[in-house]
Amino acid sequence: MVSARENELITRTAPGTPGGALMRRYWQPIALSGDLPAGGAPGPIRILGEDLVLFRDEAGRPGLLGINCPHRSADLSFGRIEDGGLRCLYHGWLFDIAGRCLEQPGEPADSTYKDEIRHKAYPCRELAGIIFTYMGGDDPPLFPDYEFLHVPEAHRYTTKTYIDCNYLQALEGDIDPVHLSYLHTAVKPPDRRAVPGGARSADFHYGNDRRPTLELELADFGVRIYSIRAAEPGKKYVRMTNFIMPNKAAIVGNEGRINQGNQINWHVPIDDTHHLRFDITINRERPLDLDRYTAPIGPEVTPEGRMVRNQANRYLQDRDEMSRTFTGMGGYFMAHDSFASESQGPIHDRTREHLGTTDKFIAAARRQILEGIKDVENGREPRHSIRDEADNDLSHIVVLSEVVPNETDHRTLWKKYATESRANGT
Ligand code: FES
Ligand SMILES: [Fe+2]
């Protein structure tokens, strides 16, 4: 349980809040490259409670500016893309992606007033088909060198979905290994499916042992999460995932089940009661079977990234289906997750909860977020804000899903998936 004050700290991210100051110390994804085609229209976007306009200039560079023109506040998302920037429709002031005012066509020809204007502008970087921004000032940290930056495009699949609740409660679902044995399960656990060669699938193990042994390990990036389930005689099923400061998780996903990749779930606050969930799935060894990803999403998510099952339609729960699935809400994991997190309320009131032993990862993540808030307040670098190239080898962020003999040391098992350089580190 956290206090009301702590709950405010870890959930509120608007400008001027301590939690917002922490969140602004990290690069954050804000859109998919495909949301902003070259030559396309600018669009309004709200991130961390700030109303902004996202656009591409004529050179194709993404720009993120305050939505209201600094002249007399007309909405720049209606503006014209021309002459090296975004031009306001009201009086024609022109802004580049750095927020410089390039023209004030109504002012006297010899005026230098435009040089005094600097509009709110956040730097953007476009990597792996995603547009990221840094909203923390003039001295951004290095972009974390996550594995998804290094795989070919065909090995990567990214979705952006709108979730109608505070970012943190959805993130807490990602680092909750026990819910896999309930929320997402079929009523009869599937056996010997999905894995070539007849090995039992991860789903089998989630359903087969619903009371996993849980172990926690603190890491420089966040928290390592081990869940150990009984498998066939003499063996255990080891699953390892990670909380990554301050608002993402590396989970197993489809590709991690075969130890060929992972999935990063990145929860970016739109405001305190809505967020964007970016899921970035990779396979480091082979191109993804895209149909496997797009087919289940088709009926469950609108082209704009809104969940078809939502609070207003009670997630289309089918009570008859509950003889087959635990939830009666179909087979799409994100529908189950959005039910679970949205139904906790717009901002989960954590003073009412009763944490069990299975919630220790969530408690640890909250502590790290609170520590990060303190670090920023005291002028220190928060955890996983990386400023030195030597610290930007992140090959020790890996996931695991594997059946091994009981005597195997599961705490070192992940190192075979890390590169040599960090195999002995934390
Ligand atoms: S309000 Fe934008 S140019 Fe005047
Ligand atoms: Fe889930």
PDB file of N, CA and C in Angstrom, residues 25-26 134 141 372 375-376 379-387:
ATOM      1  N   ARG A  25      12.596  13.355 -17.768  1.00  0.00           N
ATOM      2  CA  ARG A  25      14.037  13.101 -17.839  1.00  0.00           C
ATOM      3  C   ARG A  25      14.379  11.933 -18.760  1.00  0.00           C
ATOM      4  N   TYR A  26      13.368  11.427 -19.489  1.00  0.00           N
ATOM      5  CA  TYR A  26      13.587  10.270 -20.367  1.00  0.00           C
ATOM      6  C   TYR A  26      12.991  10.558 -21.744  1.00  0.00           C
ATOM      7  N   TYR A 134      11.933  14.348 -26.251  1.00  0.00           N
ATOM      8  CA  TYR A 134      12.486  14.590 -24.920  1.00  0.00           C
ATOM      9  C   TYR A 134      11.935  15.930 -24.445  1.00  0.00           C
ATOM     10  N   PRO A 141      19.456  13.121 -22.285  1.00  0.00           N
ATOM     11  CA  PRO A 141      20.381  12.000 -22.114  1.00  0.00           C
ATOM     12  C   PRO A 141      20.538  11.250 -23.429  1.00  0.00           C
ATOM     13  N   GLY A 372      13.412   7.857  -7.914  1.00  0.00           N
ATOM     14  CA  GLY A 372      13.732   8.678  -9.092  1.00  0.00           C
ATOM     15  C   GLY A 372      13.222  10.102  -8.931  1.00  0.00           C
ATOM     16  N   ASP A 375      15.556  11.765  -6.658  1.00  0.00           N
ATOM     17  CA  ASP A 375      16.829  12.042  -7.343  1.00  0.00           C
ATOM     18  C   ASP A 375      16.721  13.326  -8.159  1.00  0.00           C
ATOM     19  N   VAL A 376      15.644  13.445  -8.925  1.00  0.00           N
ATOM     20  CA  VAL A 376      15.489  14.639  -9.764  1.00  0.00           C
ATOM     21  C   VAL A 376      15.364  15.883  -8.885  1.00  0.00           C
ATOM     22  N   GLY A 379      18.712  17.000  -7.763  1.00  0.00           N
ATOM     23  CA  GLY A 379      19.720  17.289  -8.777  1.00  0.00           C
ATOM     24  C   GLY A 379      20.553  16.091  -9.189  1.00  0.00           C
ATOM     25  N   ARG A 380      20.118  14.886  -8.817  1.00  0.00           N
ATOM     26  CA  ARG A 380      20.862  13.691  -9.221  1.00  0.00           C
ATOM     27  C   ARG A 380      20.242  13.085 -10.478  1.00  0.00           C
ATOM     28  N   GLU A 381      21.058  12.284 -11.164  1.00  0.00           N
ATOM     29  CA  GLU A 381      20.573  11.591 -12.367  1.00  0.00           C
ATOM     30  C   GLU A 381      19.675  10.441 -11.921  1.00  0.00           C
ATOM     31  N   PRO A 382      18.437  10.339 -12.413  1.00  0.00           N
ATOM     32  CA  PRO A 382      17.595   9.212 -11.986  1.00  0.00           C
ATOM     33  C   PRO A 382      18.036   7.909 -12.650  1.00  0.00           C
ATOM     34  N   ARG A 383      17.656   6.793 -12.026  1.00  0.00           N
ATOM     35  CA  ARG A 383      18.007   5.463 -12.535  1.00  0.00           C
ATOM     36  C   ARG A 383      17.610   5.314 -14.008  1.00  0.00           C
ATOM     37  N   HIS A 384      18.518   4.777 -14.787  1.00  0.00           N
ATOM     38  CA  HIS A 384      18.310   4.472 -16.209  1.00  0.00           C
ATOM     39  C   HIS A 384      18.209   5.719 -17.103  1.00  0.00           C
ATOM     40  N   SER A 385      18.617   6.861 -16.570  1.00  0.00           N
ATOM     41  CA  SER A 385      18.863   8.002 -17.447  1.00  0.00           C
ATOM     42  C   SER A 385      20.352   7.917 -17.785  1.00  0.00           C
ATOM     43  N   ILE A 386      20.650   7.723 -19.062  1.00  0.00           N
ATOM     44  CA  ILE A 386      22.016   7.327 -19.447  1.00  0.00           C
ATOM     45  C   ILE A 386      22.730   8.497 -20.123  1.00  0.00           C
ATOM     46  N   ARG A 387      23.885   8.845 -19.595  1.00  0.00           N
ATOM     47  CA  ARG A 387      24.613   9.987 -20.160  1.00  0.00           C
ATOM     48  C   ARG A 387      25.999   9.614 -20.657  1.00  0.00           C
TER      49      ARG A 387
END
